[in-house]
């Protein structure tokens, strides 16, 4: 196993085995869980695996986000999605982060990709519906929320937003 400070064990990128990458990423995840975000960044970037491994890119991006370095956070979260384009978790993190930073078009694009890849990933429908609701695109919002409710009638956010749409609509019959 690697010593606690993994940054000192950097190898040329092409010499990492999948096992050694996993060990470094696992150690970085421990530091992330402990709130030691600069250490996560140091370990992953000094080892260079943040450029070749999607998990490392995602963890680096989340760590930058935690220390309010949003430009680097966006870059690394985006890189994780490019490295593993079908990973819903990476895309969802990028979409959530984009929403928080006011990058609404980027978030909307990511939620649509998630939905295209997996129509059962209901959180993407909910978040896309919220974006549409905020943009006053009520028909699109309604479609998202109704889809989620049809799959899970107990989904709190979708029911809440549908109730809000119903309560604020001048033509209440057109909402449902």
Coordinates of N, CA and C in Angstrom, one line a residue:
X1 N 0.8 -1.2 0.0 CA 0.0 0.0 0.0 C 0.9 1.2 0.0
X2 N 0.3 2.4 -0.4 CA 1.0 3.6 -0.4 C 1.0 4.3 0.9
X3 N 2.0 5.1 1.2 CA 2.1 5.8 2.5 C 0.9 6.8 2.5
X4 N 0.6 7.3 3.7 CA -0.5 8.3 3.8 C -0.4 9.5 2.9
X5 N 0.8 10.0 2.7 CA 1.0 11.1 1.8 C 1.4 10.5 0.4
X6 N 0.4 10.2 -0.4 CA 0.6 9.5 -1.7 C 1.3 10.4 -2.7
X7 N 1.3 11.7 -2.5 CA 1.9 12.6 -3.5 C 3.4 12.3 -3.8
X8 N 4.1 11.7 -2.9 CA 5.5 11.5 -3.1 C 5.8 10.3 -3.9
X9 N 4.8 9.5 -4.3 CA 5.0 8.3 -5.0 C 4.7 8.4 -6.5
X10 N 4.7 9.5 -7.1 CA 4.3 9.7 -8.5 C 5.2 8.9 -9.4
X11 N 4.5 8.3 -10.4 CA 5.2 7.5 -11.4 C 4.8 8.2 -12.8
X12 N 5.6 7.9 -13.8 CA 5.1 8.4 -15.1 C 3.7 7.8 -15.4
X13 N 2.9 8.6 -16.0 CA 1.5 8.2 -16.2 C 1.3 6.9 -16.9
X14 N 2.1 6.5 -17.8 CA 2.0 5.3 -18.5 C 2.4 4.1 -17.7
X15 N 3.0 4.3 -16.5 CA 3.4 3.2 -15.6 C 2.5 2.8 -14.5
X16 N 1.3 3.5 -14.5 CA 0.3 3.2 -13.5 C -0.5 1.9 -13.9
X17 N -0.7 1.0 -13.0 CA -1.6 -0.1 -13.2 C -2.9 0.4 -12.7
X18 N -4.0 -0.3 -13.1 CA -5.3 0.0 -12.7 C -5.4 -0.2 -11.1
X19 N -4.6 -1.1 -10.6 CA -4.6 -1.3 -9.1 C -4.0 -0.2 -8.4
X20 N -2.8 0.4 -8.9 CA -2.2 1.5 -8.3 C -3.1 2.7 -8.4
X21 N -3.7 2.9 -9.5 CA -4.6 4.1 -9.6 C -5.8 3.9 -8.6
X22 N -6.3 2.7 -8.5 CA -7.4 2.5 -7.5 C -6.9 2.8 -6.1
X23 N -5.7 2.5 -5.7 CA -5.2 2.7 -4.4 C -5.1 4.2 -4.1
X24 N -4.5 4.9 -5.1 CA -4.4 6.4 -5.0 C -5.7 7.1 -4.9
X25 N -6.7 6.7 -5.7 CA -8.0 7.3 -5.7 C -8.7 6.9 -4.3
X26 N -8.6 5.7 -3.8 CA -9.2 5.4 -2.6 C -8.6 6.2 -1.4
X27 N -7.3 6.4 -1.4 CA -6.6 7.3 -0.4 C -7.2 8.7 -0.5
X28 N -7.3 9.2 -1.8 CA -7.8 10.5 -2.0 C -9.3 10.6 -1.5
X29 N -10.0 9.6 -1.7 CA -11.4 9.6 -1.2 C -11.5 9.7 0.3
X30 N -10.5 9.0 1.0 CA -10.5 9.1 2.5 C -10.2 10.6 2.9
X31 N -9.2 11.2 2.2 CA -8.9 12.6 2.5 C -10.2 13.5 2.2
X32 N -10.8 13.2 1.1 CA -12.0 14.0 0.8 C -13.1 13.8 1.8
X33 N -13.3 12.6 2.3 CA -14.3 12.4 3.4 C -13.9 13.1 4.7
X34 N -12.6 13.3 4.9 CA -12.1 14.0 6.1 C -12.1 15.5 5.9
X35 N -12.5 16.0 4.7 CA -12.5 17.4 4.4 C -11.2 18.0 4.1
X36 N -10.2 17.2 3.7 CA -8.9 17.6 3.5 C -8.7 17.8 1.9
X37 N -9.5 18.8 1.4 CA -9.6 19.0 0.0 C -8.3 19.4 -0.7
X38 N -7.5 20.3 -0.1 CA -6.2 20.6 -0.8 C -5.3 19.4 -0.9
X39 N -5.3 18.5 0.1 CA -4.5 17.3 0.1 C -5.0 16.3 -1.0
X40 N -6.3 16.3 -1.3 CA -6.9 15.5 -2.4 C -6.3 16.0 -3.7
X41 N -6.4 17.3 -3.9 CA -5.9 17.9 -5.1 C -4.4 17.6 -5.3
X42 N -3.6 17.8 -4.2 CA -2.2 17.6 -4.3 C -1.9 16.1 -4.7
X43 N -2.5 15.2 -4.0 CA -2.3 13.8 -4.3 C -2.6 13.4 -5.8
X44 N -3.8 13.8 -6.2 CA -4.2 13.4 -7.5 C -3.5 14.2 -8.6
X45 N -3.2 15.4 -8.4 CA -2.5 16.2 -9.5 C -1.0 15.9 -9.5
X46 N -0.4 15.7 -8.3 CA 1.1 15.4 -8.3 C 1.3 14.0 -8.9
X47 N 0.4 13.1 -8.7 CA 0.5 11.7 -9.3 C 0.2 11.7 -10.8
X48 N -0.5 12.7 -11.3 CA -0.9 12.8 -12.7 C -2.1 12.0 -13.1
X49 N -2.6 11.2 -12.2 CA -3.7 10.4 -12.6 C -5.0 11.1 -12.8
X50 N -5.1 12.4 -12.3 CA -6.3 13.2 -12.6 C -6.5 13.4 -14.1
X51 N -5.4 13.2 -14.9 CA -5.5 13.4 -16.3 C -5.9 12.2 -17.1
X52 N -5.8 11.0 -16.4 CA -6.1 9.7 -17.1 C -7.2 8.9 -16.5
X53 N -7.7 9.3 -15.3 CA -8.7 8.5 -14.7 C -9.9 9.4 -14.4
X54 N -11.1 8.9 -14.8 CA -12.3 9.7 -14.6 C -12.6 9.9 -13.1
X55 N -12.4 8.9 -12.3 CA -12.7 9.0 -10.8 C -11.8 10.1 -10.2
X56 N -10.6 10.1 -10.6 CA -9.6 11.1 -10.1 C -10.0 12.5 -10.5
X57 N -10.4 12.6 -11.8 CA -10.8 13.9 -12.3 C -12.1 14.4 -11.5
X58 N -13.0 13.5 -11.3 CA -14.2 13.9 -10.6 C -13.9 14.3 -9.1
X59 N -13.1 13.6 -8.5 CA -12.7 13.9 -7.1 C -11.9 15.2 -7.0
X60 N -11.1 15.4 -8.0 CA -10.3 16.7 -8.0 C -11.3 17.8 -8.2
X61 N -12.3 17.7 -9.1 CA -13.2 18.7 -9.4 C -14.1 19.0 -8.1
X62 N -14.5 18.0 -7.5 CA -15.4 18.2 -6.3 C -14.5 18.8 -5.2
X63 N -13.2 18.5 -5.1 CA -12.4 19.1 -4.1 C -12.2 20.6 -4.4
X64 N -12.0 20.9 -5.7 CA -11.9 22.4 -6.0 C -13.2 23.1 -5.7
X65 N -14.3 22.4 -6.0 CA -15.6 23.1 -5.6 C -15.7 23.3 -4.1
X66 N -15.2 22.4 -3.3 CA -15.3 22.5 -1.9 C -14.5 23.7 -1.4
X67 N -13.4 24.1 -2.1 CA -12.6 25.2 -1.7 C -12.9 26.4 -2.5
X68 N -14.0 26.4 -3.2 CA -14.5 27.6 -3.9 C -13.7 28.0 -5.1
X69 N -12.9 27.1 -5.7 CA -12.2 27.4 -6.9 C -13.0 26.8 -8.1
X70 N -14.0 27.6 -8.5 CA -15.0 27.1 -9.4 C -14.6 26.9 -10.8
X71 N -13.6 27.7 -11.2 CA -13.1 27.5 -12.6 C -12.4 26.1 -12.7
X72 N -11.5 25.8 -11.8 CA -10.9 24.5 -11.8 C -11.9 23.4 -11.5
X73 N -12.8 23.6 -10.7 CA -13.9 22.6 -10.4 C -14.6 22.2 -11.7
X74 N -15.0 23.2 -12.4 CA -15.8 23.0 -13.7 C -14.9 22.2 -14.6
X75 N -13.6 22.6 -14.8 CA -12.7 22.0 -15.7 C -12.6 20.5 -15.4
X76 N -12.4 20.1 -14.1 CA -12.1 18.7 -13.8 C -13.4 17.9 -13.8
X77 N -14.5 18.5 -13.4 CA -15.8 17.8 -13.5 C -16.1 17.5 -15.0
X78 N -15.9 18.5 -15.8 CA -16.1 18.3 -17.3 C -15.2 17.2 -17.8
X79 N -13.9 17.2 -17.3 CA -13.0 16.2 -17.8 C -13.4 14.8 -17.4
X80 N -14.0 14.7 -16.2 CA -14.5 13.3 -15.7 C -15.6 12.9 -16.7
X81 N -16.4 13.8 -17.1 CA -17.5 13.4 -18.0 C -16.9 13.0 -19.4
X82 N -15.9 13.7 -19.8 CA -15.3 13.3 -21.1 C -14.6 12.0 -21.0
X83 N -14.0 11.7 -19.9 CA -13.3 10.4 -19.7 C -14.2 9.2 -19.6
X84 N -15.4 9.4 -19.0 CA -16.4 8.4 -18.8 C -17.8 9.0 -19.1
X85 N -18.0 9.1 -20.4 CA -19.2 9.8 -20.9 C -20.6 9.2 -20.5
X86 N -20.6 8.0 -20.1 CA -21.8 7.3 -19.7 C -22.1 7.2 -18.2
X87 N -21.2 7.8 -17.4 CA -21.3 7.8 -16.0 C -22.3 8.8 -15.5
X88 N -23.4 8.4 -15.0 CA -24.5 9.3 -14.6 C -24.1 10.2 -13.4
X89 N -23.3 9.6 -12.5 CA -22.9 10.3 -11.3 C -22.0 11.5 -11.7
X90 N -21.1 11.3 -12.6 CA -20.2 12.4 -13.0 C -21.0 13.5 -13.7
X91 N -21.9 13.1 -14.6 CA -22.7 14.1 -15.3 C -23.7 14.8 -14.3
X92 N -24.2 14.1 -13.4 CA -25.2 14.7 -12.4 C -24.4 15.7 -11.6
X93 N -23.2 15.3 -11.1 CA -22.4 16.3 -10.3 C -22.1 17.5 -11.1
X94 N -21.7 17.4 -12.4 CA -21.4 18.5 -13.3 C -22.7 19.4 -13.4
X95 N -23.8 18.7 -13.6 CA -25.0 19.5 -13.8 C -25.4 20.3 -12.6
X96 N -25.3 19.6 -11.4 CA -25.6 20.3 -10.1 C -24.7 21.5 -9.9
X97 N -23.4 21.2 -10.1 CA -22.4 22.3 -10.0 C -22.7 23.4 -10.9
X98 N -23.0 23.1 -12.2 CA -23.3 24.2 -13.2 C -24.5 25.0 -12.7
X99 N -25.5 24.3 -12.2 CA -26.7 25.1 -11.7 C -26.3 26.0 -10.6
X100 N -25.5 25.5 -9.7 CA -25.1 26.3 -8.5 C -24.3 27.5 -8.9
X101 N -23.5 27.4 -10.0 CA -22.7 28.5 -10.5 C -23.4 29.4 -11.5
X102 N -24.7 29.1 -11.8 CA -25.5 29.9 -12.7 C -25.2 29.6 -14.2
X103 N -24.6 28.5 -14.4 CA -24.4 28.0 -15.8 C -25.6 27.1 -16.2
X104 N -26.7 27.8 -16.4 CA -28.0 27.1 -16.5 C -28.0 26.3 -17.9
X105 N -27.5 26.9 -18.9 CA -27.5 26.2 -20.2 C -26.6 24.9 -20.2
X106 N -25.5 25.0 -19.5 CA -24.6 23.8 -19.3 C -25.4 22.8 -18.5
X107 N -26.0 23.2 -17.4 CA -26.8 22.2 -16.6 C -27.9 21.6 -17.4
X108 N -28.6 22.4 -18.1 CA -29.7 21.9 -18.9 C -29.2 20.8 -19.9
X109 N -28.1 21.1 -20.6 CA -27.5 20.2 -21.5 C -27.1 18.9 -20.9
X110 N -26.5 19.0 -19.7 CA -26.1 17.7 -19.0 C -27.3 16.9 -18.6
X111 N -28.4 17.5 -18.0 CA -29.6 16.8 -17.6 C -30.2 16.1 -18.8
X112 N -30.2 16.8 -20.0 CA -30.7 16.2 -21.2 C -29.9 15.0 -21.6
X113 N -28.6 15.1 -21.5 CA -27.7 13.9 -21.8 C -28.0 12.8 -20.9
X114 N -28.2 13.0 -19.6 CA -28.5 12.0 -18.7 C -29.8 11.3 -19.0
X115 N -30.8 12.1 -19.3 CA -32.1 11.5 -19.7 C -32.0 10.7 -20.9
X116 N -31.3 11.2 -21.9 CA -31.1 10.4 -23.2 C -30.4 9.1 -22.9
X117 N -29.5 9.1 -22.0 CA -28.7 7.8 -21.7 C -29.5 6.9 -20.8
X118 N -30.3 7.5 -19.9 CA -31.1 6.6 -18.9 C -32.4 7.3 -18.5
X119 N -33.4 7.0 -19.1 CA -34.7 7.6 -18.8 C -35.3 7.2 -17.5
X120 N -34.6 6.4 -16.7 CA -35.1 6.0 -15.4 C -34.3 6.8 -14.3
X121 N -33.4 7.7 -14.7 CA -32.7 8.5 -13.8 C -33.5 9.7 -13.4
X122 N -34.5 9.5 -12.5 CA -35.5 10.5 -12.2 C -34.9 11.8 -11.6
X123 N -33.9 11.8 -10.9 CA -33.4 13.1 -10.4 C -33.0 14.1 -11.5
X124 N -32.6 13.6 -12.7 CA -32.3 14.5 -13.8 C -33.6 15.2 -14.3
X125 N -34.7 14.4 -14.3 CA -36.0 15.0 -14.7 C -36.5 16.1 -13.7
X126 N -36.3 15.8 -12.4 CA -36.7 16.8 -11.4 C -35.9 18.0 -11.6
X127 N -34.6 17.9 -11.7 CA -33.7 19.1 -11.8 C -34.0 19.9 -13.1
X128 N -34.2 19.1 -14.2 CA -34.5 19.8 -15.5 C -35.9 20.5 -15.3
X129 N -36.8 19.9 -14.7 CA -38.1 20.5 -14.5 C -38.0 21.8 -13.7
X130 N -37.1 21.8 -12.7 CA -36.9 23.0 -11.9 C -36.3 24.1 -12.7
X131 N -35.4 23.8 -13.6 CA -34.8 24.8 -14.5 C -35.9 25.3 -15.4
X132 N -36.7 24.5 -16.0 CA -37.8 24.9 -16.9 C -38.7 25.8 -16.1
X133 N -39.0 25.4 -14.9 CA -40.0 26.2 -14.0 C -39.4 27.6 -13.8
X134 N -38.1 27.7 -13.5 CA -37.4 29.0 -13.2 C -37.4 29.8 -14.5
X135 N -37.3 29.2 -15.7 CA -37.3 29.9 -16.9 C -38.7 30.2 -17.4
X136 N -39.7 29.8 -16.6 CA -41.1 30.1 -16.9 C -41.6 29.3 -18.2
X137 N -40.9 28.1 -18.4 CA -41.3 27.2 -19.4 C -42.1 26.1 -18.8
X138 N -43.4 26.5 -18.4 CA -44.2 25.7 -17.6 C -44.7 24.4 -18.2
X139 N -44.9 24.4 -19.5 CA -45.3 23.1 -20.1 C -44.2 22.1 -20.0
X140 N -42.9 22.5 -20.3 CA -41.8 21.6 -20.2 C -41.6 21.2 -18.8
X141 N -41.7 22.1 -17.8 CA -41.6 21.7 -16.4 C -42.7 20.7 -16.0
X142 N -43.9 21.0 -16.5 CA -45.0 20.1 -16.1 C -44.7 18.7 -16.7
X143 N -44.2 18.6 -17.9 CA -43.9 17.3 -18.5 C -42.9 16.5 -17.6
X144 N -41.9 17.2 -17.2 CA -40.8 16.6 -16.4 C -41.4 16.1 -15.1
X145 N -42.2 17.0 -14.4 CA -42.7 16.6 -13.1 C -43.7 15.5 -13.2
X146 N -44.6 15.6 -14.2 CA -45.6 14.5 -14.4 C -44.9 13.1 -14.7
X147 N -43.9 13.2 -15.4 CA -43.2 11.9 -15.7 C -42.6 11.3 -14.4
X148 N -42.0 12.1 -13.6 CA -41.5 11.6 -12.3 C -42.6 11.1 -11.4
X149 N -43.7 11.8 -11.4 CA -44.8 11.4 -10.5 C -45.4 10.1 -11.1
X150 N -45.4 9.9 -12.4 CA -46.0 8.7 -12.9 C -45.1 7.5 -12.6
X151 N -43.8 7.8 -12.4 CA -42.8 6.7 -12.0 C -42.8 6.5 -10.5
X152 N -42.9 7.6 -9.7 CA -42.9 7.6 -8.3 C -43.8 8.7 -7.7
X153 N -45.0 8.2 -7.4 CA -46.1 9.2 -7.0 C -45.7 9.9 -5.7
X154 N -44.7 9.4 -5.0 CA -44.4 10.0 -3.7 C -43.2 10.9 -3.7
X155 N -42.7 11.2 -5.0 CA -41.6 12.1 -5.1 C -42.0 13.5 -4.6
X156 N -41.3 14.0 -3.5 CA -41.7 15.2 -2.9 C -41.5 16.4 -3.8
X157 N -40.4 16.6 -4.4 CA -40.1 17.8 -5.2 C -41.0 17.9 -6.4
X158 N -41.3 16.8 -7.1 CA -42.1 16.9 -8.3 C -43.6 17.2 -7.9
X159 N -44.0 16.6 -6.8 CA -45.4 17.0 -6.3 C -45.5 18.4 -5.8
X160 N -44.4 18.9 -5.2 CA -44.4 20.3 -4.7 C -44.5 21.2 -5.9
X161 N -43.6 21.0 -6.9 CA -43.6 21.9 -8.1 C -44.9 21.8 -8.9
X162 N -45.4 20.6 -9.0 CA -46.7 20.5 -9.7 C -47.8 21.2 -8.9
X163 N -47.8 21.1 -7.6 CA -48.7 21.9 -6.8 C -48.6 23.4 -7.0
X164 N -47.3 23.8 -7.0 CA -47.0 25.3 -7.3 C -47.5 25.7 -8.6
X165 N -47.3 24.9 -9.6 CA -47.8 25.2 -11.0 C -49.3 25.3 -11.0
X166 N -49.9 24.3 -10.3 CA -51.4 24.4 -10.2 C -51.9 25.6 -9.5
X167 N -51.3 25.9 -8.4 CA -51.7 27.0 -7.5 C -51.5 28.4 -8.2
X168 N -50.5 28.5 -9.0 CA -50.2 29.8 -9.7 C -50.7 29.9 -11.1
X169 N -51.3 28.9 -11.6 CA -51.8 28.9 -13.0 C -53.1 29.7 -13.0
X170 N -53.2 30.6 -14.0 CA -54.5 31.2 -14.2 C -55.5 30.3 -14.8
X171 N -55.1 29.4 -15.6 CA -55.9 28.4 -16.2 C -55.6 27.0 -15.6
X172 N -56.1 26.8 -14.4 CA -55.8 25.6 -13.6 C -56.0 24.3 -14.4
X173 N -57.0 24.2 -15.3 CA -57.2 23.0 -16.0 C -56.1 22.7 -17.0
X174 N -55.4 23.7 -17.5 CA -54.3 23.5 -18.4 C -53.1 22.9 -17.8
X175 N -53.0 23.0 -16.4 CA -51.8 22.5 -15.7 C -51.8 21.0 -15.6
X176 N -52.9 20.4 -15.3 CA -53.0 18.9 -15.1 C -53.6 18.2 -16.3

